[in-house]
PDB file of N, CA and C in Angstrom:
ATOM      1  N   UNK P   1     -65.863 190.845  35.016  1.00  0.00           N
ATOM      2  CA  UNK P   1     -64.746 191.769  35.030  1.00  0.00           C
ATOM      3  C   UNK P   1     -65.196 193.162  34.589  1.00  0.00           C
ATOM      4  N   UNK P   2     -65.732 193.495  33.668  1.00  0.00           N
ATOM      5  CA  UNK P   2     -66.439 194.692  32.984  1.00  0.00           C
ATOM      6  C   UNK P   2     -67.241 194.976  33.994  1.00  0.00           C
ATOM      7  N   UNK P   3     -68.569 194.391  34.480  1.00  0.00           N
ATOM      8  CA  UNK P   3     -69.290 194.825  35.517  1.00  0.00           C
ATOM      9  C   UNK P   3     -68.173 195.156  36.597  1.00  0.00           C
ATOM     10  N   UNK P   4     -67.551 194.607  36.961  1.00  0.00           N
ATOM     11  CA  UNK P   4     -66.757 195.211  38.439  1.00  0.00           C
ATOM     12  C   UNK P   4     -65.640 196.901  38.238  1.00  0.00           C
ATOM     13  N   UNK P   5     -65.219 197.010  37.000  1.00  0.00           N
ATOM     14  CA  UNK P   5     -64.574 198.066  36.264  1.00  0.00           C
ATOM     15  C   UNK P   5     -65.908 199.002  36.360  1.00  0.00           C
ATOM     16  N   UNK P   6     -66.884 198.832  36.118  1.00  0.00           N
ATOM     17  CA  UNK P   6     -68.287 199.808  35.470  1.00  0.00           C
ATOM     18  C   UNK P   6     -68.646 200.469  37.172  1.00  0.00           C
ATOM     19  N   UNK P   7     -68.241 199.553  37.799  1.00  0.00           N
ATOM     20  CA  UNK P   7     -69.032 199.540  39.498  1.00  0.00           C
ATOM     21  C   UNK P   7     -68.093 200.603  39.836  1.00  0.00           C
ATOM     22  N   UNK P   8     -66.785 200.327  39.895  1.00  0.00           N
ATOM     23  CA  UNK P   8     -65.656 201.059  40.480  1.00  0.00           C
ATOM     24  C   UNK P   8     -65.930 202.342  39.500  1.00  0.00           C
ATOM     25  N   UNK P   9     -66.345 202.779  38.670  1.00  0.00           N
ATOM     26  CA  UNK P   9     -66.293 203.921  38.125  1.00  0.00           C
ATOM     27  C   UNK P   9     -67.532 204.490  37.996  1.00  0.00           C
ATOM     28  N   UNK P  10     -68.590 204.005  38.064  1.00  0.00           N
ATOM     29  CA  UNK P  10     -69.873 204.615  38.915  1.00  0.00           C
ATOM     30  C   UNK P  10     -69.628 204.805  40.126  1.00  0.00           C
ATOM     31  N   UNK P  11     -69.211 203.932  41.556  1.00  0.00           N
ATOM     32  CA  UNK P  11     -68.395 204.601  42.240  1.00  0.00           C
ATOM     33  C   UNK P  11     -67.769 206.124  42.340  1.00  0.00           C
ATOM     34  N   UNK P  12     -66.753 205.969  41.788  1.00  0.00           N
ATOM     35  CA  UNK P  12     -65.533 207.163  41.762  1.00  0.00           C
ATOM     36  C   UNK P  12     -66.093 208.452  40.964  1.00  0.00           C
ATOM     37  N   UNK P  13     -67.474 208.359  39.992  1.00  0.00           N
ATOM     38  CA  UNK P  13     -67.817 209.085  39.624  1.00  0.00           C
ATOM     39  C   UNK P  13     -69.666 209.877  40.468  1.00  0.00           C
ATOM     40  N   UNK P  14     -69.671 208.916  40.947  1.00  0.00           N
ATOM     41  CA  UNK P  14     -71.542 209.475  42.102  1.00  0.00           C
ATOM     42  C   UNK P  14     -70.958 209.896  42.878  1.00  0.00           C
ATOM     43  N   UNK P  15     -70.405 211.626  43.430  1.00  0.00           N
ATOM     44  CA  UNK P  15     -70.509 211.743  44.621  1.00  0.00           C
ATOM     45  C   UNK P  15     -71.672 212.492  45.443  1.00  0.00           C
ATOM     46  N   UNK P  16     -71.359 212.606  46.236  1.00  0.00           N
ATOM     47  CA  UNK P  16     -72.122 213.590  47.924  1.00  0.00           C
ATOM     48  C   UNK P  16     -71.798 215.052  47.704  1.00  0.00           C
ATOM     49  N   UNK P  17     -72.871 215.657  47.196  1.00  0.00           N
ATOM     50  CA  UNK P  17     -72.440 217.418  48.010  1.00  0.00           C
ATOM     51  C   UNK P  17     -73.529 217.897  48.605  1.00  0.00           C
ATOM     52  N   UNK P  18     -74.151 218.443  49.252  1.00  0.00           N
ATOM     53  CA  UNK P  18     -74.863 218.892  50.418  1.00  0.00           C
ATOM     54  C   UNK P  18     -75.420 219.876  49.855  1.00  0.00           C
ATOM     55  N   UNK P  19     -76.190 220.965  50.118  1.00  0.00           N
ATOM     56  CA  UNK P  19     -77.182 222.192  49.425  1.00  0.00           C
ATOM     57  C   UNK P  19     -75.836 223.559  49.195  1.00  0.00           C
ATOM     58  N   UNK P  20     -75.177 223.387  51.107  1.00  0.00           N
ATOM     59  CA  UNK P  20     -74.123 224.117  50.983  1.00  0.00           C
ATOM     60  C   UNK P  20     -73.137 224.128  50.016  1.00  0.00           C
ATOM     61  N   UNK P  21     -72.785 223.270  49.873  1.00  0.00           N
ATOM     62  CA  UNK P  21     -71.660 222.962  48.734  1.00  0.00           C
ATOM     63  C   UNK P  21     -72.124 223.219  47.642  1.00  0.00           C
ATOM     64  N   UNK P  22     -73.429 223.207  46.800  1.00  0.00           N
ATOM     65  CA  UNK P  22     -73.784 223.434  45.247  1.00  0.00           C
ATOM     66  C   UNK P  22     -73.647 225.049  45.437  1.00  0.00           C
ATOM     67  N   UNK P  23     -74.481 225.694  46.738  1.00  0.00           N
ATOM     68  CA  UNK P  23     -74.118 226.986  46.667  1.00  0.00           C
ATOM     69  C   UNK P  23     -72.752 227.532  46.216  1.00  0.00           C
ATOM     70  N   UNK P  24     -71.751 226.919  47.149  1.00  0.00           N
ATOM     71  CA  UNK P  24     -70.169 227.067  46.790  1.00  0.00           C
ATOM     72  C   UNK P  24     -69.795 226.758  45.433  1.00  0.00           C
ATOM     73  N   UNK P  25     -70.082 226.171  45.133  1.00  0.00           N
ATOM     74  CA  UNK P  25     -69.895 225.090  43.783  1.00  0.00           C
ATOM     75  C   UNK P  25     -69.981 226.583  42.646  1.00  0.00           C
ATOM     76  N   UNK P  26     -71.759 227.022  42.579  1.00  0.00           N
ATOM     77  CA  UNK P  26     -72.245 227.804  41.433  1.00  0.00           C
ATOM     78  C   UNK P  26     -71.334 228.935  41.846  1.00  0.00           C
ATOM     79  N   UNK P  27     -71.592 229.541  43.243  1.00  0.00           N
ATOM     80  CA  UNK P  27     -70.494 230.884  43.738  1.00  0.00           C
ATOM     81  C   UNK P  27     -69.314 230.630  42.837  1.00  0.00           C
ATOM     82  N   UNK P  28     -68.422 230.089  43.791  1.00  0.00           N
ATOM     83  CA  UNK P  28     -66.950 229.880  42.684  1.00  0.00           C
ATOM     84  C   UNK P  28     -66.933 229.754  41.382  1.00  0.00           C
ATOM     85  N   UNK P  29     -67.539 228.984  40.647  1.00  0.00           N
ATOM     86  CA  UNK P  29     -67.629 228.578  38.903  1.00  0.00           C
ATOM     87  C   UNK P  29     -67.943 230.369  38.531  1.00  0.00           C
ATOM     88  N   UNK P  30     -69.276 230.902  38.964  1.00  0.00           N
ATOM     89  CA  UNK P  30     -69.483 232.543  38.838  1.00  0.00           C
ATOM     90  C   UNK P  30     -68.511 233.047  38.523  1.00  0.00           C
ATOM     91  N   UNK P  31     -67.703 233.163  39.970  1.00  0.00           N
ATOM     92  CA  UNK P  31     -67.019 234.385  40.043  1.00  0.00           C
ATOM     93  C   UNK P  31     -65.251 234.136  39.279  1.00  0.00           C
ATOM     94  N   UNK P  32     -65.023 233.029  39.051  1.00  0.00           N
ATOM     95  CA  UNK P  32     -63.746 232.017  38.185  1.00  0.00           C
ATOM     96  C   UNK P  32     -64.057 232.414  36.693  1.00  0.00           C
ATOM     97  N   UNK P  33     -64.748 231.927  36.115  1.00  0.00           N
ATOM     98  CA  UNK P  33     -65.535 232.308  34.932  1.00  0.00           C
ATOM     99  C   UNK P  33     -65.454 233.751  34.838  1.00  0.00           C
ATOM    100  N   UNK P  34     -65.744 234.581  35.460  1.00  0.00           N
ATOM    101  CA  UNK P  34     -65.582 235.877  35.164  1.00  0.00           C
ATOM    102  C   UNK P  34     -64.876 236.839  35.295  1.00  0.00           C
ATOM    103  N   UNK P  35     -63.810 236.214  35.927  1.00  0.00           N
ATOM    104  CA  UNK P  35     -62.224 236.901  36.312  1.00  0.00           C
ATOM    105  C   UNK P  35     -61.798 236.324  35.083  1.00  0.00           C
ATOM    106  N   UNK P  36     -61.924 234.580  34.761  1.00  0.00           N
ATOM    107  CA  UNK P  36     -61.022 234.631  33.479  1.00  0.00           C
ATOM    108  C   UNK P  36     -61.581 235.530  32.531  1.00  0.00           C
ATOM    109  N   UNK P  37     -62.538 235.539  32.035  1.00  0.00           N
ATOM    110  CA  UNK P  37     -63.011 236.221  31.149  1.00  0.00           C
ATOM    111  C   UNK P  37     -62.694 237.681  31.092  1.00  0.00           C
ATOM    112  N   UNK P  38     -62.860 238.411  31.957  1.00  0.00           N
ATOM    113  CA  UNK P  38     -62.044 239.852  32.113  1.00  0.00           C
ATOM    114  C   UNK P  38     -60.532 239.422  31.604  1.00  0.00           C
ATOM    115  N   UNK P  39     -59.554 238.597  32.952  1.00  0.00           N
ATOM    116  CA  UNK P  39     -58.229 238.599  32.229  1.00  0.00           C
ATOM    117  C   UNK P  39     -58.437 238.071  30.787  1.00  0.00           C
ATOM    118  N   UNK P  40     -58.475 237.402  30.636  1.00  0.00           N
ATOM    119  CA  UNK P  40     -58.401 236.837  28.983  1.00  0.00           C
ATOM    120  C   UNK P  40     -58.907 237.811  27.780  1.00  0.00           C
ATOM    121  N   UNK P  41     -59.938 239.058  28.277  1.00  0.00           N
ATOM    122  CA  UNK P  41     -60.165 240.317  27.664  1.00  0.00           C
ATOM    123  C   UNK P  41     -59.290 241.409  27.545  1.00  0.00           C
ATOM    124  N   UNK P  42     -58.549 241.382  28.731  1.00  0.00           N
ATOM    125  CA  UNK P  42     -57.428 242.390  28.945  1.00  0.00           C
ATOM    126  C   UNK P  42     -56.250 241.889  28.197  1.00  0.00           C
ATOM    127  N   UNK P  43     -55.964 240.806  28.617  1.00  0.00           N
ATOM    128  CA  UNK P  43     -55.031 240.395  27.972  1.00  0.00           C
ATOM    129  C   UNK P  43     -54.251 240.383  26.190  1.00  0.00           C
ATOM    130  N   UNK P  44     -55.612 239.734  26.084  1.00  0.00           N
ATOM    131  CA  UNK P  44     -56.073 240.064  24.516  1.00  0.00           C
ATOM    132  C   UNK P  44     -55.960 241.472  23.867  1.00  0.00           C
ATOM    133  N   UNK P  45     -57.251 242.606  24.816  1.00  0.00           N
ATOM    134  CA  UNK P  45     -56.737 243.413  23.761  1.00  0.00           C
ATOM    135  C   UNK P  45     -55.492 244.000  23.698  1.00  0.00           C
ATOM    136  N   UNK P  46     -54.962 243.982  25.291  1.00  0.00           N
ATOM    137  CA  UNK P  46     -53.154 244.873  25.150  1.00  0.00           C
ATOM    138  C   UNK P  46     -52.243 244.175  24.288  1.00  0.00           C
ATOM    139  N   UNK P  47     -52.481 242.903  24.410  1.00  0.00           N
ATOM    140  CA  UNK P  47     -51.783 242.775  23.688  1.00  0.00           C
ATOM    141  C   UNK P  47     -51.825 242.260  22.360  1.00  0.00           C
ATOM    142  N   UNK P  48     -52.868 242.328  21.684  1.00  0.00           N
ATOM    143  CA  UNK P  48     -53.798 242.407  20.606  1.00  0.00           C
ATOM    144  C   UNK P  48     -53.573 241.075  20.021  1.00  0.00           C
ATOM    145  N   UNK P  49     -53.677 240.093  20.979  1.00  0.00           N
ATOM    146  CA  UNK P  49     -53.373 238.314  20.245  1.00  0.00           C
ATOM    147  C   UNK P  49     -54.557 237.415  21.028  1.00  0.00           C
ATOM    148  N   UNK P  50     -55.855 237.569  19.605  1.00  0.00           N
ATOM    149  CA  UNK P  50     -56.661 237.131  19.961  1.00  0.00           C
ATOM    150  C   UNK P  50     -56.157 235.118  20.162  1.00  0.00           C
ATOM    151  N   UNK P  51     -55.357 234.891  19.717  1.00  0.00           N
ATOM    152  CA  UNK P  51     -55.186 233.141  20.086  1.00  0.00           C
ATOM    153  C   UNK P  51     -54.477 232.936  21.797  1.00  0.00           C
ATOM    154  N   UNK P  52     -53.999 233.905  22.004  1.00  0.00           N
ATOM    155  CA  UNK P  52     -53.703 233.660  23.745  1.00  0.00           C
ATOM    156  C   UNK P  52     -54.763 234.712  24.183  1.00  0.00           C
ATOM    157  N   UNK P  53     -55.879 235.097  24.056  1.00  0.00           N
ATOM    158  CA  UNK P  53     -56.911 235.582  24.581  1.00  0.00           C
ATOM    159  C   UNK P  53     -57.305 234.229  24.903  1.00  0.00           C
ATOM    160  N   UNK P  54     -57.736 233.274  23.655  1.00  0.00           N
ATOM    161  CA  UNK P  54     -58.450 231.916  23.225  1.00  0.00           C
ATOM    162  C   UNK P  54     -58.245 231.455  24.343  1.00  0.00           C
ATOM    163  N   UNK P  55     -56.865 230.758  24.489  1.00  0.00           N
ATOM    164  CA  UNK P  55     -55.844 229.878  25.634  1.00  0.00           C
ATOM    165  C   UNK P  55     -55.784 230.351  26.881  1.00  0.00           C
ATOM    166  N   UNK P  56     -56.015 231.348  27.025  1.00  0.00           N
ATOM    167  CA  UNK P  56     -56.105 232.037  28.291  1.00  0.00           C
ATOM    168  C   UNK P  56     -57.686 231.872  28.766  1.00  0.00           C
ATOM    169  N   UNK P  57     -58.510 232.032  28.101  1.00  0.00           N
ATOM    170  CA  UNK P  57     -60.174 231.658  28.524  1.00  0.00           C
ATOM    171  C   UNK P  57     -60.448 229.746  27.991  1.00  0.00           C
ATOM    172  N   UNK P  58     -59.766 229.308  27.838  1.00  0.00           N
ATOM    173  CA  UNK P  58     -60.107 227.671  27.889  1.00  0.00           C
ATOM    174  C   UNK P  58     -59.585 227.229  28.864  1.00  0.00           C
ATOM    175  N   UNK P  59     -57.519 227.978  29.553  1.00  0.00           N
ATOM    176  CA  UNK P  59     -57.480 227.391  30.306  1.00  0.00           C
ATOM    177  C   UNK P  59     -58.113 227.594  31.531  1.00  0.00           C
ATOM    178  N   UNK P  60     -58.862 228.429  31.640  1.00  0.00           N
ATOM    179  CA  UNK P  60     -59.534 229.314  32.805  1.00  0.00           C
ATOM    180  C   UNK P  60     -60.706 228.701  32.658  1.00  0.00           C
ATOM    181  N   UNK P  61     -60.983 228.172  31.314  1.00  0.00           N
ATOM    182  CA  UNK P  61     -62.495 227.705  31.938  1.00  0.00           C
ATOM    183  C   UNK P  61     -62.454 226.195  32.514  1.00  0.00           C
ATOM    184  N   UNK P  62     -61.293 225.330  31.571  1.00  0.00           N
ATOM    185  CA  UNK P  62     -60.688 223.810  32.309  1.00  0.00           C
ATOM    186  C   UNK P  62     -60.595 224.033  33.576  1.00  0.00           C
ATOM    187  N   UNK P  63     -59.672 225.098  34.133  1.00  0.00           N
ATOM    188  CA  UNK P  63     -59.307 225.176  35.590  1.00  0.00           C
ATOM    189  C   UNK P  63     -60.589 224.766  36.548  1.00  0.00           C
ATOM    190  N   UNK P  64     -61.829 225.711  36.230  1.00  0.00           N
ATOM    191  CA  UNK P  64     -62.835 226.025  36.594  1.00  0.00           C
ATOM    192  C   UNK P  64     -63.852 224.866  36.878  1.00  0.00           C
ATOM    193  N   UNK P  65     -63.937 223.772  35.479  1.00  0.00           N
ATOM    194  CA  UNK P  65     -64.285 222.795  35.766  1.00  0.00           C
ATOM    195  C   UNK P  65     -63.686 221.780  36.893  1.00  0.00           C
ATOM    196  N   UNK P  66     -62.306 222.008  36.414  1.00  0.00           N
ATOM    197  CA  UNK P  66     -61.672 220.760  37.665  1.00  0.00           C
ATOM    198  C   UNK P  66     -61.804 221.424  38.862  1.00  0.00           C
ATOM    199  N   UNK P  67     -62.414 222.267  39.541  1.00  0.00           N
ATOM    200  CA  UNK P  67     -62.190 222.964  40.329  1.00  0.00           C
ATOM    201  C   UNK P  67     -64.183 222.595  40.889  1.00  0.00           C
ATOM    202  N   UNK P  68     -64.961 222.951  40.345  1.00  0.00           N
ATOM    203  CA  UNK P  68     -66.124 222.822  40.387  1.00  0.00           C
ATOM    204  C   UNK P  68     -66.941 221.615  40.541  1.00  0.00           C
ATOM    205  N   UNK P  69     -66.513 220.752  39.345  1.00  0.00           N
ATOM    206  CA  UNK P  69     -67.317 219.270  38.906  1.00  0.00           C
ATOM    207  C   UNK P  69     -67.381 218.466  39.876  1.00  0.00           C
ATOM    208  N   UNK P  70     -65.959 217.952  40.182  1.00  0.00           N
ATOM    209  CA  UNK P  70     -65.551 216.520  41.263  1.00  0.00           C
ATOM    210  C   UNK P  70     -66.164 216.751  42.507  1.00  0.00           C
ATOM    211  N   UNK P  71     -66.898 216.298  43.397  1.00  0.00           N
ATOM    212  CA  UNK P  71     -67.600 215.814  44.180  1.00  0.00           C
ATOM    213  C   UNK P  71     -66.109 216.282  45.447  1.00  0.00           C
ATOM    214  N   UNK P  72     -65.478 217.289  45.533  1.00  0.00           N
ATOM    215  CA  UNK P  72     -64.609 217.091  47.041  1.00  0.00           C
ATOM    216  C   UNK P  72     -65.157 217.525  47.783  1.00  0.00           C
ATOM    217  N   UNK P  73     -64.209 216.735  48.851  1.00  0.00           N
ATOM    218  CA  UNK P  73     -64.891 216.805  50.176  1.00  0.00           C
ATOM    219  C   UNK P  73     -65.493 218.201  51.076  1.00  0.00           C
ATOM    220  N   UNK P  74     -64.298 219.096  50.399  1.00  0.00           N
ATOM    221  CA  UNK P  74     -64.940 220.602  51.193  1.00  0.00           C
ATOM    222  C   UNK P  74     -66.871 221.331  50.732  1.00  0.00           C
ATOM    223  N   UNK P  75     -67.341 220.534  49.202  1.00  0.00           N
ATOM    224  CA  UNK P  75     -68.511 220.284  48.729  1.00  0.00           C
ATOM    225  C   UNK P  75     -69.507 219.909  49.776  1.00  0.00           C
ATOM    226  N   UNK P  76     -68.862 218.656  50.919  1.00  0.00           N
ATOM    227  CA  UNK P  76     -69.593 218.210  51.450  1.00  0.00           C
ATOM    228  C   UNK P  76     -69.553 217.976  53.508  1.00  0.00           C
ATOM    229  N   UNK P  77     -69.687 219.531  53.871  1.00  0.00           N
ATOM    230  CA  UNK P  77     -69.582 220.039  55.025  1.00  0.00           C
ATOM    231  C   UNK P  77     -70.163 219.922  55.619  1.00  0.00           C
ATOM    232  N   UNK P  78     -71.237 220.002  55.379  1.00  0.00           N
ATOM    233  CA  UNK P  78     -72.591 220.322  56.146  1.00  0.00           C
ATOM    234  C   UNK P  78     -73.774 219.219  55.643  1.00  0.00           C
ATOM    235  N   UNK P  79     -73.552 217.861  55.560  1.00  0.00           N
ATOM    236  CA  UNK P  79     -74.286 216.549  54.943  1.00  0.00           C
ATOM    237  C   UNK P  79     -75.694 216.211  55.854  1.00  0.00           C
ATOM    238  N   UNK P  80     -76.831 216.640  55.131  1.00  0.00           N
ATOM    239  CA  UNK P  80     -77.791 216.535  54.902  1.00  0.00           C
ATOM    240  C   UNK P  80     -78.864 214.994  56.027  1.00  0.00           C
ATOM    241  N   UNK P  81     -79.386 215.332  57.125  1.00  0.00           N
ATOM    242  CA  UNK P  81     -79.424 214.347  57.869  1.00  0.00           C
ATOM    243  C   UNK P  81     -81.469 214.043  57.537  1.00  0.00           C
ATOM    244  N   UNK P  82     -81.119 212.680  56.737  1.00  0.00           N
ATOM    245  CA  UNK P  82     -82.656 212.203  56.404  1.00  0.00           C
ATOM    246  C   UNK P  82     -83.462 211.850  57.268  1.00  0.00           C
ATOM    247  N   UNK P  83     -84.822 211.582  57.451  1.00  0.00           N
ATOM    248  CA  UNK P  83     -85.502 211.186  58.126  1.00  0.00           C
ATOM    249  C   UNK P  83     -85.003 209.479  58.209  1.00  0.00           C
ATOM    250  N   UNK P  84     -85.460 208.738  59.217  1.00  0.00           N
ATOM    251  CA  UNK P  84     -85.549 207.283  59.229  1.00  0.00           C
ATOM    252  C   UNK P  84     -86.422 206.810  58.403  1.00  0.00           C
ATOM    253  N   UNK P  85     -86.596 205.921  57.899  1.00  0.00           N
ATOM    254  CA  UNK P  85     -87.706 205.268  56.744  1.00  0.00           C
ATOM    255  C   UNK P  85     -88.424 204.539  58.104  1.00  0.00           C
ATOM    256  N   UNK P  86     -89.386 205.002  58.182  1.00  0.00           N
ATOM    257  CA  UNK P  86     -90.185 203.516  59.240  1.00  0.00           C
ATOM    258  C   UNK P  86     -90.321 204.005  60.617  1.00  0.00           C
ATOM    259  N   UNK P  87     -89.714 205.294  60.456  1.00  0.00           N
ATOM    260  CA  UNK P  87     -89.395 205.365  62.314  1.00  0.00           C
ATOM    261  C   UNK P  87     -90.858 205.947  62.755  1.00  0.00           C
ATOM    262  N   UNK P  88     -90.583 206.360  64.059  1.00  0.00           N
ATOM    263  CA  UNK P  88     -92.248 206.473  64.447  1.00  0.00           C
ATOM    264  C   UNK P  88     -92.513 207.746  64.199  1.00  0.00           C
ATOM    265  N   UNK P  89     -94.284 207.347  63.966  1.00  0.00           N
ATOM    266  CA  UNK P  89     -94.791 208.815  62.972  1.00  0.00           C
ATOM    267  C   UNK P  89     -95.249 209.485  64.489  1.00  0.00           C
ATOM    268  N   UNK P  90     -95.565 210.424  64.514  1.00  0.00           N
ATOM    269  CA  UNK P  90     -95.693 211.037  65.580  1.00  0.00           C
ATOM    270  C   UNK P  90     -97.295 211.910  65.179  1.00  0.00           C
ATOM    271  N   UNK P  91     -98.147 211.605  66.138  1.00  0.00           N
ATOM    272  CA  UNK P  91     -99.474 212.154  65.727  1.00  0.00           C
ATOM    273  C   UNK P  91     -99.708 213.444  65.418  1.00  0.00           C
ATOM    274  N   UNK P  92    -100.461 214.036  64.449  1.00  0.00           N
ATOM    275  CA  UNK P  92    -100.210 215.214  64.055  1.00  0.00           C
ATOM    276  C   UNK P  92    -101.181 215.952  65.461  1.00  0.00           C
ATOM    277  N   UNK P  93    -101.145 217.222  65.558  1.00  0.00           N
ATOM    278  CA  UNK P  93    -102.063 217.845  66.490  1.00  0.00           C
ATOM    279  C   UNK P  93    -103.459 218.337  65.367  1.00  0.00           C
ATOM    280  N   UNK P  94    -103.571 218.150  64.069  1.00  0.00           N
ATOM    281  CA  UNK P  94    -104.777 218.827  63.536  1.00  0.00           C
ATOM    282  C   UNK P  94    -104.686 220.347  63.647  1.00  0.00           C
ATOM    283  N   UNK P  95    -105.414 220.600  62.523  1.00  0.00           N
ATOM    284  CA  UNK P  95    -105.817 221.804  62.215  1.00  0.00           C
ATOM    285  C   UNK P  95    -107.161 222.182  62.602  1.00  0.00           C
ATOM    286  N   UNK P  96    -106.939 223.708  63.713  1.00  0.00           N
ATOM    287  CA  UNK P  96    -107.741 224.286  64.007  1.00  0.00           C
ATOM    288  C   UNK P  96    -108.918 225.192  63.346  1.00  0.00           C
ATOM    289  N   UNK P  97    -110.069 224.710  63.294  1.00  0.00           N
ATOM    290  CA  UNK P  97    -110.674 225.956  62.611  1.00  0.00           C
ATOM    291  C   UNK P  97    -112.009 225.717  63.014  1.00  0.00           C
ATOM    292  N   UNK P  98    -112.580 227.311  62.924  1.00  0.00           N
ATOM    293  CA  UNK P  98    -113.589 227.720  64.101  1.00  0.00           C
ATOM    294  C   UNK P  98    -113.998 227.120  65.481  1.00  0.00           C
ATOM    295  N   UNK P  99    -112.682 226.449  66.119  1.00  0.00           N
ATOM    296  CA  UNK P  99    -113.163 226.154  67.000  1.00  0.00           C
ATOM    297  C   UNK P  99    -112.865 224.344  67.171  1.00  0.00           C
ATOM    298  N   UNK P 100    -112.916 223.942  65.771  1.00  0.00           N
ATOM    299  CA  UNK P 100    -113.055 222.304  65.906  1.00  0.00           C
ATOM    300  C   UNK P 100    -111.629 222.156  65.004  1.00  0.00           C
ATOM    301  N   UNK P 101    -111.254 220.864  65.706  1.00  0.00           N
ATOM    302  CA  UNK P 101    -110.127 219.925  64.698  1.00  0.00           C
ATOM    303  C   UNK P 101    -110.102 219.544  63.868  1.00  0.00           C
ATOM    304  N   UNK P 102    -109.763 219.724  62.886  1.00  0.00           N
ATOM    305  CA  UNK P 102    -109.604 219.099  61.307  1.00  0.00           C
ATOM    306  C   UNK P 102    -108.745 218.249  61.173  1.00  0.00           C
ATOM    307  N   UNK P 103    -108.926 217.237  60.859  1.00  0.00           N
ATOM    308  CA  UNK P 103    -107.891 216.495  60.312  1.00  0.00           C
ATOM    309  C   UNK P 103    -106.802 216.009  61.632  1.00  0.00           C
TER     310      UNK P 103
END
């Protein structure tokens, strides 16, 4: 029972994102992160209450995570196509030099 709970949540927690998607991933977290941080600066000093400065940059940075972390699907657009394990190797042509084949 525990092993099958542990499975389903290794599961739900390993996902797929592609090269594209980490790009997106770091982009967004960047540029999220640093809008809150401006608002949560502005905010703060006009209105000179550094504890909703606080609340204003945690919830901006929570947002950011749930927004970033989870493995969704728009992460994974452009999925990454592996070689076959085993498939046929294809002879190399060698390397040319002075004239003769190497390798």
């Amino acid at each position: 029972m525990a092993d099958q709970l542990l499975e389903q949540l290794r599961e739900a927690a390993e996902g797929q994102i592609d090269f594209e998607g980490q790009k997106l991933a770091e982009l967004l977290a960047t540029i999220l992160l640093a809008a809150v941080g401006v608002i949560s600066f502005v905010v703060g000093f006009f209105g000179q209450d550094i504890k909703l400065a606080l609340y204003i940059g945690l919830g901006g940075t929570a947002l950011t995570l749930a927004l970033t972390v989870p493995p969704w699907p728009f992460f994974n657009r452009h999925p990454v196509r592996w070689l076959l394990v085993g498939g046929d190797e294809k002879k190399s042509q060698g390397i040319m030099m002075d004239g003769q084949v190497i390798a």
